[in-house]
Amino acid sequence: MKDERMRALLKEQRDLFRSGATLPVSFRIQQLKRLYGAIKRHEEDIHAALREDLGKGAYEGFMCETGLVLSELSYMLRHIRKFAGQKTVHTPLAQFASHSFKLPVPYGNVLIMSPWNYPFLLTMDPLIDALAAGNTAILKPSAYSLATSKVIEEMIAECFPAEYVAVVTGRRKENAALLSQDFDFIFFTGSQMVGKEVLRHAAERLIPVVLELGGKSPCIVEAGADLKLAARRIVFGKFLNCGQTCVAPDHILCEMSIKDDLIKEIVAQIEKQFGHSPLDHADYGKIINKKHFD
C-alpha cells in the first residue's frame, strides 16, 4: 500500500470516528456479533492457514487461536455495557450540588501490529477490545505468516468497511509508513528489537502504546511436587506451537534431590505426547521459517 493511500485510509477512519458513529454501545455490539459470525464461517479456512504457516493441527488451532478469540468475543458481548457505562463517583465539597462521574471513552484510531507465532489470536483479540471500546482500527499482521494474513484480510474486508477496520499487509516498508502516521493508540506484539522502534516512533508523536514483548518464564518445581503432573504440564507448555510462545517455560528451577527423577518424567512425557519420533507426529508444528529456526 502506497503512503498516499495509507494517509487517505487513516483520514477516512478519523472522519468516521469523529462523526460519532462508533460510539453507541448498540453499534459496537452489532459489529462484534458480525465479527463472531465471520470467524465461524471462516473457521476451517483459518485452521488450514495456521497449518500451512505453522503446521498446527485443527485441535491446536482451535484451542490456541480461534477458540480463544471466540471466547474473548463472548466475554466482551456479555460485559460491554458494564465496561462502557457511566460510573458515579464522590463529588468534592467545593463542587457541591453537582454530579461527578467517570465515563470511559475510546482513543480513536488504533494501529494493531501482530506477530507470527499466534497470527490469528494476537490480531483478533486486540481488535475485539478496540472495537468494543468504540475505536476504528488498522491491522498490520505479520509478513511471515502469509496464509493466515491472507485469510484475515479477506475476512475483515467481507465483514467491515475500510473506514472502520482495514488490513495493511507488507514488510518493513509498510511498517515504517504506518509508524509515521498520527494514530491515537498503538498496540504492538512482537520482539524487543522491533518494539523499541515502535516506541521510538510513537514517542515522537506522544502516541500511547501497549508493547507485548514476551520475557523470561521460569518454572519452579519443589521437592514435594507431583512430578508426573509437573512434567506433563511443563512439556505441554514448552512444546505447544513448537515452543513459539512468549510464556512457554523458559527454564526449570528444582531441588537437586528431584532433578534426575524430574528429567526422566519429562522425557517420558515427551514420548507420551509426541511419540518416539516427534518430527513425524501429524499434530506437531513447525518453526515459522529458517531465520527463526536458527
XYZ file of C-alpha atoms in Angstrom:
294
model
C 0.000 0.000 0.000
C 1.388 3.401 -1.004
C 1.913 6.146 1.563
C -0.773 8.340 -0.020
C -3.377 5.577 0.226
C -2.317 4.876 3.821
C -2.801 8.528 4.781
C -6.143 8.616 2.983
C -7.258 5.457 4.785
C -6.345 6.906 8.169
C -8.224 10.124 7.307
C -11.314 8.116 6.377
C -11.145 6.301 9.705
C -10.590 9.534 11.601
C -13.599 11.107 9.879
C -15.756 8.110 10.775
C -14.669 8.203 14.407
C -15.220 11.964 14.711
C -18.722 11.525 13.298
C -19.589 9.610 16.474
C -20.802 6.568 14.548
C -18.675 4.126 16.570
C -19.713 5.429 19.992
C -23.183 3.885 20.632
C -22.849 0.612 22.537
C -25.532 -0.914 20.324
C -23.305 -0.256 17.287
C -20.310 -1.876 18.991
C -22.343 -4.958 19.899
C -23.581 -5.265 16.324
C -20.002 -5.165 14.979
C -18.740 -7.750 17.487
C -21.578 -10.092 16.537
C -20.718 -9.584 12.881
C -17.085 -10.499 13.586
C -18.190 -13.580 15.558
C -20.257 -14.778 12.600
C -17.407 -14.174 10.147
C -14.961 -16.217 12.248
C -17.425 -19.114 12.479
C -17.914 -19.043 8.699
C -14.169 -18.946 8.014
C -13.085 -21.287 10.817
C -11.943 -24.099 8.505
C -10.045 -21.613 6.313
C -8.328 -20.154 9.387
C -7.261 -23.593 10.630
C -5.969 -24.543 7.155
C -3.931 -21.326 7.038
C -2.494 -21.979 10.506
C -1.447 -25.444 9.372
C 0.200 -24.002 6.268
C 2.059 -21.300 8.218
C 2.898 -23.135 11.445
C 1.939 -26.792 10.977
C -0.810 -26.506 13.593
C -3.413 -29.241 13.711
C -7.093 -28.304 13.846
C -7.298 -29.100 17.576
C -4.366 -26.826 18.450
C -5.655 -24.192 16.037
C -8.991 -24.100 17.855
C -7.542 -24.428 21.368
C -4.909 -21.693 20.974
C -6.354 -19.388 18.326
C -9.968 -19.451 17.093
C -11.427 -20.844 20.325
C -9.755 -18.171 22.438
C -10.873 -15.447 20.022
C -14.490 -16.635 20.124
C -14.246 -16.765 23.918
C -12.989 -13.165 24.013
C -15.845 -12.091 21.776
C -18.395 -13.819 24.006
C -16.860 -12.215 27.091
C -16.974 -8.725 25.591
C -20.545 -9.155 24.401
C -21.577 -10.132 27.934
C -19.754 -7.283 29.676
C -19.567 -4.416 27.169
C -22.474 -2.436 28.621
C -20.880 -2.548 32.068
C -17.416 -1.653 30.734
C -18.746 1.268 28.677
C -21.174 2.503 31.295
C -21.074 5.680 33.330
C -19.947 5.239 36.955
C -20.872 7.752 39.660
C -18.001 8.908 41.894
C -17.748 11.098 45.004
C -18.292 14.815 44.444
C -15.864 17.115 46.334
C -17.410 19.640 48.721
C -16.164 22.521 46.558
C -18.399 21.220 43.744
C -21.453 20.760 45.989
C -24.761 20.248 44.178
C -23.030 18.918 41.090
C -22.859 15.287 39.944
C -19.485 13.595 39.330
C -18.994 10.518 37.176
C -16.424 8.568 35.146
C -17.193 7.700 31.550
C -14.800 5.520 29.506
C -14.152 6.991 26.059
C -12.290 5.442 23.109
C -8.901 6.705 21.948
C -9.940 6.964 18.307
C -7.849 5.498 15.501
C -5.909 2.419 16.611
C -2.988 0.620 14.955
C -2.628 -3.080 15.838
C 0.631 -4.786 14.820
C 0.617 -8.538 15.389
C 3.280 -11.298 15.307
C 3.643 -14.626 13.505
C 3.593 -17.080 16.424
C -0.152 -16.764 17.112
C -1.078 -14.831 13.987
C -4.856 -15.089 14.318
C -5.250 -14.839 18.107
C -2.879 -11.891 18.559
C -4.510 -9.964 15.715
C -8.120 -10.595 16.652
C -8.001 -10.248 20.451
C -6.679 -6.644 20.412
C -9.141 -5.850 17.596
C -12.085 -7.165 19.632
C -11.151 -4.969 22.582
C -10.537 -1.949 20.353
C -13.951 -2.274 18.687
C -15.689 -2.947 21.999
C -14.210 0.325 23.273
C -15.539 2.247 20.250
C -12.378 2.721 18.166
C -11.618 2.274 14.496
C -8.626 0.068 13.657
C -5.921 -0.668 11.128
C -4.445 -4.160 11.381
C -0.877 -4.954 10.339
C -0.410 -8.751 10.555
C 2.997 -10.397 10.303
C 4.648 -10.758 6.902
C 5.938 -14.205 7.932
C 2.540 -15.888 8.419
C 1.308 -15.181 4.896
C -1.546 -17.682 4.679
C -3.140 -16.512 7.925
C -2.669 -12.856 6.995
C -4.477 -13.510 3.709
C -7.458 -15.112 5.458
C -7.595 -12.227 7.960
C -7.517 -9.678 5.124
C -10.333 -11.431 3.238
C -12.449 -11.910 6.361
C -12.106 -8.308 7.547
C -12.888 -6.938 4.060
C -16.030 -9.089 3.990
C -17.038 -8.033 7.491
C -16.264 -4.293 7.773
C -15.854 -1.212 5.547
C -12.248 0.003 5.301
C -13.091 3.298 7.001
C -13.944 1.250 10.114
C -11.467 -1.670 10.071
C -8.759 -2.217 7.464
C -5.835 -4.584 6.938
C -2.439 -3.451 5.654
C -0.053 -6.208 4.594
C 3.643 -5.977 3.759
C 7.040 -5.856 5.402
C 9.395 -3.218 6.800
C 8.436 -0.530 4.284
C 4.764 -0.777 5.242
C 5.643 -0.926 8.950
C 7.692 2.253 8.655
C 4.941 4.003 6.684
C 2.321 3.093 9.306
C 4.519 4.224 12.187
C 4.959 7.608 10.533
C 1.195 8.251 10.755
C -0.625 10.050 13.584
C -2.559 7.259 15.250
C -4.281 7.774 18.587
C -3.092 4.467 20.029
C -0.693 1.664 19.017
C -0.873 -1.954 20.195
C 2.235 -3.965 19.258
C 3.060 -7.612 19.905
C 6.487 -8.879 18.842
C 10.197 -8.755 19.540
C 12.003 -6.315 21.810
C 14.067 -5.061 18.862
C 11.030 -4.051 16.812
C 9.236 -2.907 19.966
C 11.951 -0.322 20.545
C 11.378 1.073 17.042
C 7.624 1.224 17.614
C 8.109 3.041 20.912
C 10.614 5.474 19.384
C 8.221 6.460 16.586
C 5.286 6.705 18.983
C 7.265 8.841 21.452
C 7.977 11.419 18.743
C 4.207 11.944 18.398
C 3.265 11.266 22.051
C 1.095 8.329 20.971
C 0.042 5.977 23.809
C 1.435 2.473 23.270
C 0.990 -1.049 24.594
C 4.040 -3.251 23.963
C 3.686 -7.009 24.447
C 7.253 -8.264 24.080
C 7.396 -11.610 25.889
C 10.038 -12.305 28.512
C 11.612 -14.930 30.731
C 9.339 -17.658 32.120
C 10.946 -19.750 34.867
C 9.231 -22.926 36.029
C 9.782 -23.829 39.697
C 9.347 -27.437 40.881
C 9.564 -28.120 44.621
C 10.607 -31.438 46.159
C 7.073 -32.190 47.311
C 5.511 -31.708 43.862
C 3.685 -34.388 41.874
C 6.491 -34.943 39.341
C 4.342 -36.703 36.738
C 1.816 -33.876 36.774
C 4.577 -31.229 36.750
C 6.322 -32.920 33.811
C 3.064 -33.232 31.866
C 2.317 -29.536 32.280
C 5.884 -28.443 31.527
C 6.054 -30.489 28.316
C 2.630 -29.280 27.192
C 3.548 -25.637 27.825
C 7.030 -25.855 26.348
C 6.288 -27.740 23.123
C 2.943 -26.143 22.323
C 3.282 -24.337 18.974
C 6.830 -25.728 18.689
C 7.874 -23.627 21.686
C 6.996 -20.395 19.850
C 5.038 -18.999 22.815
C 6.188 -15.948 24.776
C 5.103 -17.507 28.104
C 6.442 -21.009 27.398
C 8.602 -22.390 30.251
C 12.000 -20.847 29.648
C 13.998 -22.736 32.267
C 13.333 -25.043 35.213
C 14.438 -24.463 38.793
C 14.155 -27.529 41.017
C 15.707 -29.013 44.143
C 18.700 -31.262 43.456
C 17.023 -34.189 45.199
C 14.372 -34.464 42.444
C 16.393 -33.327 39.415
C 17.056 -36.778 37.890
C 13.524 -38.048 38.527
C 12.036 -34.882 37.013
C 14.164 -35.228 33.870
C 13.037 -38.853 33.490
C 9.410 -37.810 33.799
C 9.892 -35.022 31.237
C 11.443 -37.467 28.742
C 8.572 -39.900 29.359
C 6.013 -37.121 28.798
C 7.633 -36.038 25.529
C 7.338 -39.613 24.245
C 3.786 -39.935 25.569
C 2.599 -36.686 23.976
C 4.553 -36.784 20.720
C 5.700 -40.397 20.265
C 9.206 -41.763 19.737
C 9.617 -39.688 16.560
C 8.136 -36.258 17.328
C 9.084 -34.735 13.968
C 6.831 -37.299 12.260
C 3.879 -36.571 14.553
C 0.933 -35.289 12.500
C -0.024 -32.600 15.037
C 3.451 -31.340 15.937
C 4.004 -27.972 14.286
C 6.999 -26.344 12.667
C 9.200 -23.311 13.185
C 7.851 -20.448 11.084
C 10.977 -20.109 8.899
C 14.715 -20.816 8.655
C 15.674 -17.497 10.271
C 13.708 -18.237 13.440
C 14.781 -21.881 13.442
C 18.419 -20.738 13.531
